[in-house]
Short mmCIF file of C-alpha atoms in Angstrom, two decimals:
data_model
loop_
_atom_site.label_atom_id
_atom_site.label_comp_id
_atom_site.label_asym_id
_atom_site.label_seq_id
_atom_site.Cartn_x
_atom_site.Cartn_y
_atom_site.Cartn_z
CA MET A 1 13.41 25.66 20.77
CA SER A 2 13.81 22.50 18.17
CA ILE A 3 10.95 19.90 17.76
CA GLN A 4 13.25 17.29 19.46
CA ASP A 5 13.35 19.34 22.81
CA ASP A 6 9.72 19.72 22.80
CA LEU A 7 9.12 16.03 22.18
CA SER A 8 12.09 14.91 24.62
CA LYS A 9 9.90 16.70 27.58
CA LEU A 10 6.26 15.01 26.26
CA VAL A 11 7.42 11.40 26.32
CA LYS A 12 8.88 9.21 27.97
CA GLY A 13 10.01 7.12 25.23
CA ASP A 14 12.81 8.32 23.08
CA VAL A 15 13.45 11.06 20.54
CA ASP A 16 16.43 11.00 18.09
CA ALA A 17 17.39 14.07 15.96
CA SER A 18 20.89 12.55 14.78
CA ASP A 19 21.64 12.58 11.01
CA GLU A 20 22.18 8.37 11.26
CA ALA A 21 18.74 8.15 12.89
CA LEU A 22 17.02 10.55 10.28
CA ALA A 23 19.26 8.88 7.41
CA ALA A 24 17.86 5.38 8.60
CA ALA A 25 13.92 6.94 8.45
CA SER A 26 14.45 8.37 5.16
CA HIS A 27 13.85 5.38 3.18
CA ASP A 28 11.62 2.29 2.97
CA ALA A 29 12.28 -0.21 0.36
CA SER A 30 10.88 2.29 -2.38
CA LEU A 31 12.15 4.62 -4.63
CA PHE A 32 12.01 7.32 -2.23
CA GLU A 33 13.92 9.28 0.37
CA VAL A 34 12.19 11.83 2.28
CA ARG A 35 14.06 13.23 5.83
CA PRO A 36 12.24 13.34 8.61
CA GLN A 37 13.00 15.91 11.54
CA ALA A 38 12.59 13.51 13.98
CA VAL A 39 11.68 9.87 15.18
CA VAL A 40 10.24 9.32 17.82
CA SER A 41 9.72 5.92 19.75
CA PRO A 42 7.07 6.09 22.43
CA LYS A 43 7.06 3.71 25.30
CA ASP A 44 3.61 3.26 25.70
CA ALA A 45 0.13 4.72 24.90
CA ASP A 46 0.00 7.44 26.85
CA ASP A 47 3.61 8.84 25.02
CA VAL A 48 1.40 8.32 21.85
CA LYS A 49 -1.62 10.63 22.81
CA ALA A 50 1.03 13.46 24.09
CA LEU A 51 2.42 13.27 20.33
CA VAL A 52 -1.24 13.51 18.75
CA LYS A 53 -1.69 16.13 21.53
CA TYR A 54 0.98 17.95 20.40
CA ALA A 55 0.92 17.58 16.92
CA ASP A 56 -2.83 19.06 17.17
CA ALA A 57 -1.98 22.13 19.27
CA HIS A 58 1.02 22.98 16.11
CA PRO A 59 -0.11 23.41 12.63
CA GLY A 60 2.51 21.78 10.53
CA VAL A 61 3.84 18.97 12.66
CA SER A 62 2.53 15.66 11.47
CA LEU A 63 3.03 11.59 12.92
CA THR A 64 3.75 8.79 10.54
CA ALA A 65 4.06 5.29 11.98
CA ARG A 66 6.85 3.34 11.13
CA SER A 67 7.69 -0.30 12.18
CA ALA A 68 10.29 -2.58 9.87
CA GLY A 69 9.83 -0.30 7.40
CA THR A 70 9.60 -2.79 4.29
CA ASP A 71 7.05 -1.11 2.48
CA MET A 72 7.80 -0.75 -1.37
CA GLY A 73 5.28 2.33 -1.80
CA GLY A 74 6.49 5.15 0.47
CA GLY A 75 4.23 4.32 2.72
CA PRO A 76 5.84 5.19 6.12
CA LEU A 77 8.25 8.57 4.77
CA THR A 78 7.55 11.91 5.94
CA GLU A 79 9.21 15.38 6.11
CA SER A 80 8.21 15.91 9.91
CA VAL A 81 7.79 12.83 12.81
CA VAL A 82 8.02 9.57 12.49
CA VAL A 83 6.65 7.48 14.99
CA SER A 84 8.24 4.31 15.28
CA PHE A 85 6.89 1.43 17.12
CA THR A 86 9.38 -1.92 16.83
CA LYS A 87 11.50 -0.29 19.94
CA TYR A 88 9.24 -0.74 22.90
CA PHE A 89 5.51 -1.57 20.90
CA ASN A 90 6.77 -5.15 20.59
CA HIS A 91 4.85 -7.09 23.06
CA ILE A 92 2.57 -10.28 22.69
CA LYS A 93 0.38 -10.06 25.14
CA GLU A 94 -1.86 -13.31 25.06
CA VAL A 95 -1.65 -15.80 22.68
CA SER A 96 -4.92 -18.30 23.19
CA ASP A 97 -6.69 -20.93 20.75
CA GLY A 98 -7.95 -19.06 17.87
CA PHE A 99 -6.48 -15.53 18.70
CA ALA A 100 -3.94 -13.50 19.67
CA VAL A 101 -3.34 -9.89 20.90
CA THR A 102 -0.17 -8.36 20.01
CA GLU A 103 1.57 -4.83 19.43
CA PRO A 104 2.14 -3.12 16.30
CA GLY A 105 6.16 -3.26 16.23
CA VAL A 106 5.88 -7.38 16.59
CA TYR A 107 7.94 -8.40 13.84
CA TYR A 108 5.80 -11.25 12.14
CA ARG A 109 8.39 -14.47 12.28
CA ASP A 110 8.63 -13.66 16.37
CA PHE A 111 4.73 -13.78 16.40
CA ASP A 112 4.37 -16.76 13.90
CA LYS A 113 7.01 -18.02 16.32
CA ALA A 114 4.60 -17.92 18.90
CA THR A 115 1.45 -18.92 17.89
CA LEU A 116 2.91 -22.26 15.98
CA GLU A 117 4.24 -22.87 19.21
CA LYS A 118 0.53 -22.55 20.63
CA GLY A 119 -0.95 -25.48 19.24
CA GLY A 120 0.21 -24.68 15.36
CA GLN A 121 -1.91 -21.88 14.46
CA ILE A 122 -0.70 -19.25 12.30
CA LEU A 123 -1.45 -15.96 11.14
CA PRO A 124 -1.98 -16.45 7.44
CA SER A 125 -1.79 -13.48 5.60
CA TYR A 126 1.56 -12.20 5.96
CA PRO A 127 3.71 -11.21 2.70
CA ALA A 128 7.04 -12.45 0.76
CA SER A 129 8.55 -9.96 3.60
CA ARG A 130 7.70 -12.18 6.68
CA GLU A 131 11.08 -12.66 8.03
CA LEU A 132 11.41 -8.89 7.75
CA CYS A 133 7.71 -6.98 8.09
CA THR A 134 6.06 -6.21 11.29
CA VAL A 135 2.14 -7.02 12.42
CA GLY A 136 1.71 -3.09 12.44
CA GLY A 137 2.94 -2.72 8.90
CA MET A 138 0.38 -5.86 7.77
CA VAL A 139 -2.55 -4.22 9.16
CA ALA A 140 -1.38 -0.95 7.82
CA ASN A 141 -1.14 -2.30 4.18
CA ASN A 142 -3.64 -4.90 4.51
CA SER A 143 -0.95 -7.38 3.53
CA GLY A 144 -1.16 -10.50 1.86
CA GLY A 145 0.50 -13.15 0.01
CA GLU A 146 1.17 -16.75 -1.24
CA LYS A 147 -1.94 -18.31 1.51
CA THR A 148 -4.45 -15.03 0.39
CA LEU A 149 -6.26 -17.27 -2.24
CA THR A 150 -7.68 -19.71 0.62
CA TYR A 151 -6.97 -17.73 3.56
CA GLY A 152 -7.77 -14.15 2.15
CA LYS A 153 -5.83 -10.83 3.45
CA THR A 154 -4.71 -9.28 7.19
CA GLU A 155 -8.61 -7.66 6.80
CA ARG A 156 -10.47 -10.99 7.28
CA TYR A 157 -8.18 -11.66 10.75
CA ILE A 158 -8.79 -8.53 12.87
CA ARG A 159 -11.08 -9.51 15.95
CA ARG A 160 -10.67 -5.87 17.28
CA LEU A 161 -7.60 -3.04 17.39
CA LYS A 162 -6.65 -0.19 19.75
CA MET A 163 -5.89 3.01 18.18
CA VAL A 164 -5.18 6.57 19.19
CA CYS A 165 -7.37 9.27 17.08
CA ALA A 166 -7.37 12.79 16.24
CA ASP A 167 -8.69 13.44 19.87
CA GLY A 168 -5.42 12.46 21.67
CA GLU A 169 -7.39 9.08 22.78
CA GLU A 170 -7.09 5.49 22.87
CA HIS A 171 -9.92 3.94 21.20
CA GLU A 172 -11.04 0.41 20.50
CA PHE A 173 -12.67 -0.77 17.47
CA LYS A 174 -14.03 -4.53 16.64
CA PRO A 175 -17.04 -5.55 14.53
CA LEU A 176 -20.40 -3.97 15.88
CA GLY A 177 -23.96 -5.12 15.88
CA GLU A 178 -26.56 -3.46 14.23
CA GLN A 179 -27.98 -1.77 17.61
CA GLU A 180 -24.73 -1.77 19.39
CA ALA A 181 -23.29 0.53 16.28
CA ARG A 182 -26.68 2.61 16.60
CA ARG A 183 -25.40 3.04 20.38
CA LYS A 184 -22.40 4.06 19.45
CA GLU A 185 -23.69 6.97 16.93
CA GLU A 186 -26.38 8.02 19.42
CA GLY A 187 -23.66 8.57 22.18
CA ALA A 188 -21.49 11.91 22.44
CA GLY A 189 -17.88 12.42 21.80
CA PHE A 190 -15.15 11.76 18.96
CA GLU A 191 -16.46 8.09 18.70
CA ALA A 192 -20.52 8.81 17.88
CA GLU A 193 -19.22 11.40 15.79
CA VAL A 194 -17.15 9.08 13.68
CA TYR A 195 -19.52 6.41 13.74
CA GLY A 196 -22.63 8.69 12.73
CA LYS A 197 -20.61 10.32 9.83
CA MET A 198 -19.07 7.00 8.41
CA ARG A 199 -22.85 5.55 8.33
CA ALA A 200 -24.19 8.53 6.43
CA LEU A 201 -21.43 8.56 4.22
CA ILE A 202 -21.99 5.11 3.56
CA ASP A 203 -25.55 5.01 3.45
CA SER A 204 -25.96 8.03 0.96
CA ASN A 205 -23.10 6.76 -1.50
CA ARG A 206 -23.87 2.79 -1.74
CA ASP A 207 -24.74 3.06 -5.77
CA LEU A 208 -21.50 5.06 -6.40
CA LEU A 209 -19.73 3.00 -4.13
CA ALA A 210 -20.87 -0.27 -5.96
CA LYS A 211 -20.00 0.61 -8.81
CA ALA A 212 -16.76 1.33 -8.42
CA LYS A 213 -15.64 -1.25 -6.34
CA PRO A 214 -12.49 -3.66 -8.40
CA ILE A 215 -14.38 -6.86 -9.46
CA VAL A 216 -10.90 -8.62 -7.90
CA SER A 217 -10.86 -10.45 -4.52
CA LYS A 218 -7.72 -8.24 -3.31
CA ASN A 219 -7.47 -4.95 -3.48
CA SER A 220 -5.37 -1.93 -1.30
CA CYS A 221 -5.85 0.82 -3.20
CA GLY A 222 -7.81 3.65 -1.38
CA TYR A 223 -10.20 3.66 1.72
CA TYR A 224 -12.32 0.16 2.06
CA LEU A 225 -15.97 1.89 2.33
CA TRP A 226 -17.48 -1.23 0.95
CA ASN A 227 -16.21 -3.71 3.25
CA VAL A 228 -17.19 -2.07 6.73
CA GLU A 229 -20.80 -3.52 6.21
CA HIS A 230 -20.52 -7.19 6.62
CA ASP A 231 -22.19 -10.36 7.71
CA GLY A 232 -24.78 -8.12 9.44
CA LEU A 233 -22.21 -6.19 11.50
CA PHE A 234 -20.83 -2.28 11.29
CA ASP A 235 -17.07 -2.53 11.19
CA LEU A 236 -14.79 0.02 11.00
CA CYS A 237 -11.89 -2.14 11.30
CA ARG A 238 -11.97 -3.13 7.44
CA MET A 239 -11.91 0.44 6.84
CA ILE A 240 -8.65 1.41 9.27
CA VAL A 241 -7.18 -1.84 8.16
CA GLY A 242 -5.22 -0.78 4.42
CA SER A 243 -5.45 2.93 5.65
CA GLN A 244 -1.61 3.62 6.32
CA GLY A 245 -1.81 5.30 9.54
CA THR A 246 -4.07 8.02 7.67
CA LEU A 247 -6.59 8.06 9.96
CA GLY A 248 -4.90 7.12 13.46
CA MET A 249 -2.52 4.90 15.49
CA VAL A 250 -2.48 1.57 16.23
CA THR A 251 -1.73 0.49 19.54
CA GLU A 252 -3.11 -3.06 20.24
CA ILE A 253 -4.51 -5.80 17.56
CA GLU A 254 -6.13 -9.05 18.30
CA PHE A 255 -5.48 -10.95 15.46
CA GLY A 256 -7.61 -14.04 15.03
CA LEU A 257 -5.52 -17.60 13.87
CA VAL A 258 -6.00 -20.65 12.08
CA LYS A 259 -4.15 -24.10 11.77
CA PRO A 260 -2.77 -24.67 8.25
CA LYS A 261 -2.85 -27.97 6.62
CA THR A 262 0.45 -29.70 7.36
CA HIS A 263 1.20 -31.70 4.37
CA SER A 264 1.16 -30.07 0.73
CA HIS A 265 2.38 -31.27 -2.65
CA LEU A 266 2.82 -28.92 -6.31
CA LEU A 267 1.44 -29.21 -9.31
CA VAL A 268 3.34 -27.56 -11.63
CA VAL A 269 2.28 -27.01 -14.96
CA PHE A 270 4.76 -25.68 -18.21
CA LEU A 271 2.37 -23.35 -20.20
CA ASN A 272 4.42 -22.67 -23.84
CA SER A 273 1.44 -20.39 -24.61
CA LEU A 274 -0.87 -17.74 -22.92
CA ASP A 275 -3.78 -18.86 -24.88
CA GLN A 276 -5.05 -21.60 -22.36
CA LEU A 277 -3.99 -20.00 -19.21
CA GLY A 278 -7.48 -19.26 -18.22
CA GLU A 279 -9.24 -22.62 -18.91
CA THR A 280 -6.21 -23.98 -17.16
CA ALA A 281 -6.40 -21.65 -14.06
CA THR A 282 -10.48 -22.26 -13.68
CA HIS A 283 -9.37 -26.01 -14.06
CA ILE A 284 -7.28 -26.14 -11.46
CA LEU A 285 -8.74 -23.69 -9.30
CA GLU A 286 -11.94 -26.25 -9.33
CA TYR A 287 -9.68 -28.29 -6.87
CA LYS A 288 -9.51 -25.76 -4.70
CA PRO A 289 -5.49 -25.59 -4.25
CA GLU A 290 -4.44 -23.25 -1.11
CA SER A 291 -1.70 -21.62 -3.48
CA PHE A 292 -1.79 -20.84 -6.77
CA GLU A 293 1.34 -18.65 -7.99
CA SER A 294 3.34 -18.15 -11.18
CA TYR A 295 6.30 -16.90 -13.07
CA ASP A 296 7.38 -16.24 -16.61
CA ASP A 297 10.27 -17.31 -19.02
CA GLN A 298 11.93 -13.84 -17.89
CA THR A 299 12.05 -16.12 -14.09
CA LEU A 300 13.28 -19.08 -15.71
CA LYS A 301 16.32 -17.54 -17.53
CA VAL A 302 17.52 -15.84 -14.58
CA ALA A 303 17.10 -19.31 -12.82
CA ILE A 304 19.33 -21.03 -15.38
CA LYS A 305 21.68 -18.07 -15.44
CA PHE A 306 22.07 -18.63 -11.96
CA LEU A 307 21.43 -22.01 -10.95
CA PRO A 308 24.82 -22.76 -9.23
CA GLN A 309 24.07 -19.72 -6.71
CA LEU A 310 20.41 -20.42 -6.22
CA MET A 311 20.96 -24.23 -5.38
CA LYS A 312 23.71 -22.85 -2.79
CA GLN A 313 20.33 -21.26 -1.18
CA MET A 314 18.63 -24.74 -1.91
CA GLY A 315 21.06 -26.06 0.50
CA GLY A 316 22.22 -29.65 0.78
CA ASN A 317 24.76 -31.97 -2.13
CA VAL A 318 25.08 -30.49 -5.62
CA ILE A 319 24.68 -33.41 -7.84
CA THR A 320 21.57 -34.57 -5.89
CA LEU A 321 20.60 -31.28 -6.49
CA GLY A 322 21.52 -30.75 -9.94
CA LEU A 323 18.86 -34.09 -10.16
CA GLU A 324 16.36 -32.47 -8.72
CA PHE A 325 16.21 -29.79 -11.96
CA VAL A 326 16.11 -33.19 -14.57
CA PRO A 327 12.38 -32.73 -15.27
CA GLU A 328 12.53 -29.27 -16.17
CA MET A 329 15.45 -29.81 -18.36
CA LEU A 330 13.42 -32.56 -20.15
CA ALA A 331 10.22 -30.61 -20.12
CA VAL A 332 12.14 -27.33 -21.97
CA LEU A 333 14.40 -29.92 -24.46
CA GLU A 334 11.10 -31.76 -25.41
CA SER A 335 9.60 -28.29 -26.35
CA ALA A 336 12.58 -26.92 -28.03
CA ARG A 337 12.04 -23.92 -25.79
CA LEU A 338 11.26 -22.13 -22.45
CA PRO A 339 7.54 -22.10 -21.14
CA LYS A 340 6.32 -18.89 -21.79
CA LEU A 341 4.63 -18.96 -17.95
CA VAL A 342 4.95 -21.60 -15.07
CA LEU A 343 2.26 -22.39 -12.96
CA MET A 344 2.21 -23.77 -9.23
CA ALA A 345 -0.80 -25.26 -7.65
CA GLU A 346 -0.12 -26.14 -4.02
CA PHE A 347 -2.48 -28.58 -2.74
CA THR A 348 -2.35 -29.37 1.40
CA ALA A 349 -4.06 -31.77 3.06
CA ASP A 350 -3.95 -33.31 6.92
CA THR A 351 -2.22 -36.48 5.59
CA ASP A 352 0.52 -36.78 2.80
CA GLU A 353 -2.02 -39.04 1.01
CA GLU A 354 -4.46 -36.74 1.00
CA ALA A 355 -2.30 -34.27 -0.64
CA LEU A 356 -0.62 -35.99 -3.24
CA LYS A 357 -4.07 -37.00 -4.61
CA ALA A 358 -6.03 -33.37 -4.69
CA ALA A 359 -2.84 -32.84 -6.87
CA MET A 360 -2.71 -35.48 -9.20
CA ASP A 361 -6.54 -34.98 -9.49
CA ALA A 362 -6.49 -31.58 -11.33
CA GLN A 363 -2.99 -32.97 -13.20
CA MET A 364 -5.82 -35.52 -14.44
CA SER A 365 -8.41 -32.52 -15.55
CA LEU A 366 -5.44 -30.71 -17.73
CA LYS A 367 -5.09 -33.97 -20.07
CA ALA A 368 -7.16 -32.42 -22.71
CA PHE A 369 -5.13 -29.81 -22.67
CA HIS A 370 -1.76 -31.52 -23.78
CA GLU A 371 0.26 -29.16 -21.60
CA LYS A 372 3.35 -30.57 -19.55
CA THR A 373 2.49 -31.25 -15.75
CA ARG A 374 4.02 -32.80 -12.99
CA VAL A 375 3.31 -33.13 -9.58
CA THR A 376 6.17 -33.20 -6.96
CA LYS A 377 7.23 -36.28 -4.85
CA THR A 378 9.19 -34.78 -1.96
CA GLU A 379 9.34 -31.60 -0.05
CA SER A 380 13.25 -31.28 -1.81
CA ASP A 381 11.55 -31.20 -5.49
CA GLU A 382 8.48 -28.93 -4.15
CA HIS A 383 11.04 -26.44 -2.41
CA LYS A 384 12.80 -25.77 -5.46
CA TYR A 385 10.06 -23.92 -7.39
CA TRP A 386 9.38 -22.03 -4.58
CA VAL A 387 13.17 -20.77 -4.68
CA ILE A 388 12.89 -19.98 -8.26
CA ARG A 389 9.69 -18.13 -7.43
CA ARG A 390 11.01 -16.06 -4.20
CA GLU A 391 14.61 -15.91 -5.20
CA SER A 392 14.99 -15.76 -8.94
CA PHE A 393 14.54 -11.55 -9.01
CA ASN A 394 16.99 -11.22 -5.88
CA MET A 395 19.90 -12.70 -7.65
CA LEU A 396 19.05 -10.92 -10.42
CA ARG A 397 19.28 -7.56 -8.33
CA LYS A 398 22.42 -8.55 -6.96
CA HIS A 399 24.42 -9.64 -9.77
CA VAL A 400 23.62 -6.46 -12.41
CA HIS A 401 25.44 -3.32 -11.72
CA GLY A 402 24.42 0.28 -12.11
CA VAL A 403 20.56 -0.09 -11.61
CA ARG A 404 18.60 -0.58 -8.98
CA THR A 405 14.80 -2.03 -7.86
CA ALA A 406 11.90 0.25 -8.83
CA PRO A 407 8.45 -0.82 -7.25
CA PHE A 408 6.40 1.60 -9.42
CA ILE A 409 4.08 -1.09 -10.98
CA ASP A 410 4.94 -4.02 -8.49
CA ASP A 411 1.20 -4.86 -7.23
CA PHE A 412 -1.84 -4.79 -9.92
CA VAL A 413 -4.78 -7.01 -9.94
CA VAL A 414 -7.15 -8.24 -12.80
CA PRO A 415 -9.91 -10.70 -12.63
CA PRO A 416 -8.08 -14.55 -13.25
CA MET A 417 -10.29 -15.24 -16.12
CA SER A 418 -9.10 -12.22 -17.57
CA LEU A 419 -5.59 -12.92 -17.81
CA PRO A 420 -5.15 -14.61 -21.30
CA ARG A 421 -6.20 -11.26 -23.17
CA PHE A 422 -4.54 -8.94 -20.27
CA LEU A 423 -0.98 -10.49 -20.13
CA PRO A 424 -0.42 -9.95 -24.09
CA ARG A 425 -1.50 -6.24 -23.54
CA LEU A 426 0.56 -5.95 -20.61
CA TYR A 427 4.03 -7.12 -22.98
CA GLU A 428 3.08 -5.17 -25.89
CA VAL A 429 3.18 -2.06 -23.06
CA LEU A 430 6.55 -2.97 -21.58
CA ASP A 431 8.27 -4.01 -24.52
CA PRO A 432 9.07 -0.48 -25.88
CA TYR A 433 10.85 -0.08 -22.56
CA LYS A 434 13.08 -3.68 -22.90
CA LYS A 435 16.45 -1.48 -23.28
CA GLU A 436 15.60 0.56 -20.19
CA LEU A 437 14.00 -1.32 -17.81
CA THR A 438 15.35 -5.36 -16.63
CA TYR A 439 12.03 -7.04 -15.25
CA THR A 440 10.68 -10.23 -14.85
CA ILE A 441 6.71 -11.11 -13.92
CA ALA A 442 5.77 -13.36 -11.09
CA GLY A 443 2.41 -13.42 -8.50
CA HIS A 444 -0.42 -15.20 -7.56
CA VAL A 445 -2.03 -15.86 -10.76
CA GLY A 446 -5.32 -18.02 -8.87
CA ASP A 447 -6.67 -14.14 -7.80
CA GLY A 448 -4.51 -12.43 -11.05
CA ASN A 449 -2.36 -10.28 -8.71
CA PHE A 450 0.90 -10.18 -10.35
CA HIS A 451 4.23 -8.21 -9.34
CA ILE A 452 6.77 -6.09 -11.72
CA ILE A 453 9.15 -4.81 -10.34
CA PRO A 454 11.76 -3.59 -12.83
CA LEU A 455 15.50 -2.99 -12.22
CA MET A 456 15.98 0.63 -14.09
CA ASN A 457 19.01 3.33 -13.68
CA LEU A 458 17.53 6.35 -11.99
CA ASN A 459 20.66 8.48 -12.97
CA ASP A 460 18.97 10.19 -15.56
CA HIS A 461 16.59 11.46 -13.45
CA GLU A 462 14.43 13.48 -16.74
CA ARG A 463 14.48 9.93 -18.34
CA ALA A 464 13.62 7.99 -14.92
CA HIS A 465 10.53 10.10 -14.36
CA GLN A 466 9.32 9.56 -17.92
CA ILE A 467 9.63 6.14 -17.67
CA ILE A 468 7.71 5.83 -14.50
CA LYS A 469 4.97 8.04 -15.08
CA ASP A 470 4.45 7.19 -19.05
CA LEU A 471 4.14 3.28 -17.97
CA SER A 472 2.63 3.94 -14.34
CA VAL A 473 -0.12 5.39 -16.70
CA LYS A 474 -0.35 3.03 -19.66
CA VAL A 475 -0.52 -0.55 -17.01
CA TYR A 476 -2.96 1.00 -14.61
CA GLU A 477 -5.55 2.10 -17.88
CA LEU A 478 -4.91 -1.42 -18.98
CA VAL A 479 -5.80 -2.72 -15.46
CA HIS A 480 -8.93 -0.40 -15.01
CA GLU A 481 -10.04 -1.38 -18.58
CA PHE A 482 -9.97 -4.70 -17.27
CA HIS A 483 -11.68 -3.70 -13.73
CA GLY A 484 -8.85 -4.33 -11.84
CA SER A 485 -7.07 -2.48 -9.16
CA ILE A 486 -3.88 -0.86 -9.01
CA THR A 487 -3.13 -2.60 -6.15
CA GLY A 488 -3.60 -5.68 -4.13
CA GLU A 489 -1.29 -6.00 -1.39
CA HIS A 490 1.76 -3.15 -1.59
CA ASN A 491 -0.94 -0.37 -0.92
CA ASP A 492 -1.19 3.17 -2.22
CA GLY A 493 1.83 5.13 -0.37
CA ILE A 494 3.88 7.90 -2.18
CA ILE A 495 3.73 5.95 -5.51
CA ARG A 496 0.25 5.43 -6.18
CA THR A 497 -1.48 7.74 -4.05
CA PRO A 498 -1.50 9.99 -7.07
CA PHE A 499 -3.37 7.36 -9.36
CA ILE A 500 -6.09 6.84 -6.86
CA LYS A 501 -8.47 9.29 -8.62
CA MET A 502 -7.58 7.32 -11.85
CA GLN A 503 -8.92 4.47 -10.32
CA TYR A 504 -11.92 5.21 -9.28
CA GLY A 505 -12.71 8.66 -10.57
CA GLU A 506 -13.39 12.29 -9.01
CA GLU A 507 -16.58 11.69 -7.13
CA VAL A 508 -15.17 8.74 -5.18
CA TYR A 509 -11.86 10.28 -4.59
CA ARG A 510 -13.90 13.41 -3.32
CA LEU A 511 -15.29 10.61 -0.88
CA PHE A 512 -11.63 9.31 0.37
CA GLU A 513 -11.33 13.22 0.98
CA GLU A 514 -14.61 13.15 2.80
CA VAL A 515 -13.33 10.22 5.40
CA LYS A 516 -9.98 11.50 5.75
CA LYS A 517 -11.59 14.98 7.09
CA ILE A 518 -14.10 12.37 9.62
CA TRP A 519 -10.85 11.15 11.16
CA ASP A 520 -8.32 13.20 10.86
CA PRO A 521 -9.73 16.93 10.11
CA LYS A 522 -6.21 18.94 10.91
CA GLY A 523 -4.18 16.45 8.45
CA ILE A 524 -1.99 15.13 11.89
CA PHE A 525 -1.84 11.41 10.55
CA ASN A 526 0.62 10.38 7.39
CA PRO A 527 -0.62 13.63 5.14
CA GLY A 528 0.02 12.66 1.26
CA LYS A 529 -1.07 9.05 1.33
CA LYS A 530 -4.13 7.88 -0.03
CA VAL A 531 -5.08 11.78 -0.64
CA GLY A 532 -3.39 14.82 -1.35
CA GLY A 533 -0.13 13.18 -3.07
CA THR A 534 0.82 14.51 -6.55
CA LEU A 535 3.02 12.95 -9.08
CA ASP A 536 5.37 16.34 -8.42
CA TYR A 537 6.18 15.38 -5.07
CA ALA A 538 7.11 11.85 -5.78
CA PHE A 539 9.23 12.62 -8.19
CA ALA A 540 10.87 15.29 -6.35
CA HIS A 541 11.52 12.99 -3.27
CA LEU A 542 12.74 9.83 -6.23
CA VAL A 543 16.55 8.42 -4.71
CA LYS A 544 18.95 10.24 -6.64
CA SER A 545 20.83 7.46 -8.12
CA SER A 546 21.19 3.89 -8.60
#
């Protein structure tokens, strides 16, 4: 009897082992292709429980949660059973003042619409894939994005969650006070064991964990043992978030919501040299921008090359749009070269006057640096910078043939003050590969989080493997030297799990292995992510061609 037949008898939902379903579940937005044995769409928590109990009784069967499949690291890929949550776990159960209760398969775009309709509230930790991703994926990866500088990552907004654990039962996790947490530990059953063992693990390794924690404001690498205790609480949600479904299967989430400011203006800075980046960024950050983004000269070259296409995406009259870019053209003519880096600091407020004043005050503080700056006055003026920041690389990808996106050094973080020293060293690492990689560098300069997603030819497998391995090691060694993290938002997956030991060292990696054993002693949930992943496995599952 096949696994499809077995599972069809267990669940009320759908079990699909067709070539079409398996092919679709073999990919996400990463470099990898991993074909599962079956795709199951559970109808309810009882179905998820049944799947866990089946996997527990059948060695070699594992379960990997999947929603939209926008992960860039291979997080939802498996050779066993994919558990897909988008078909049935797609209900928003409640939206109230300050919070919302939802199932993990809800698309963020739908969740966002529902929360905005209820008093203009949002979940502000959305990633760049906000139109495509689900809230379950945001929890799995501990997502962040443009607004993370001010509002933080997804971890900050989880008030409670329900999860089917290795015992085949659904449990609720939420922040607990000291006495309540102790009562959990003194009880019986799975929860008592988990709470007790996690407490002991953290208590006996405080110094080691404190030393290993990256000194950056965002980090999605490994298990966040240092975040469990906060504000006098013992909060296992802070470790479940970002665990990529390796500890259990989330079935319900209660998110906290915020009301964003309604008016904004951008301060745009054209840096001709990286030497003043640190001081410039520090001055701007003192004025508390809501977001602080950047893109490099390569991005600007792409924008110039594909300006007509970008203008189409912006919409409106072509002549009017052309006039919108006059200030940038003048800036380039004045300096006779493209700026090395363009900084975009977004200032928001409840009134347009307040937002404009904040942006102009920050601009005035930069006068001593003699850099070209401007403050946007209109929404369309502001919008063009976001289009360049968000869409230039997509334009490049669409128009360059014989290559594909290769996200493997796509999400590192270093302390922002280190950027003037870090970025030249990074360019030194990348320069020898210029003939084989086409790339731009853009990111969240306010928290030192940069994204490099090269375009490369994967047809020469041996050379592709060598480039990915060599560059990953060189870039991550550099990141480690600056006390950063190899991933701030995109998480580990297949691509970075082999480098977690490099990030934290052998001792901390062993703690992560202990965490996995505490929660998932038989390795049921998403094996090979966070612990146990190897470069050999990753290379064996690279997509076959460009």
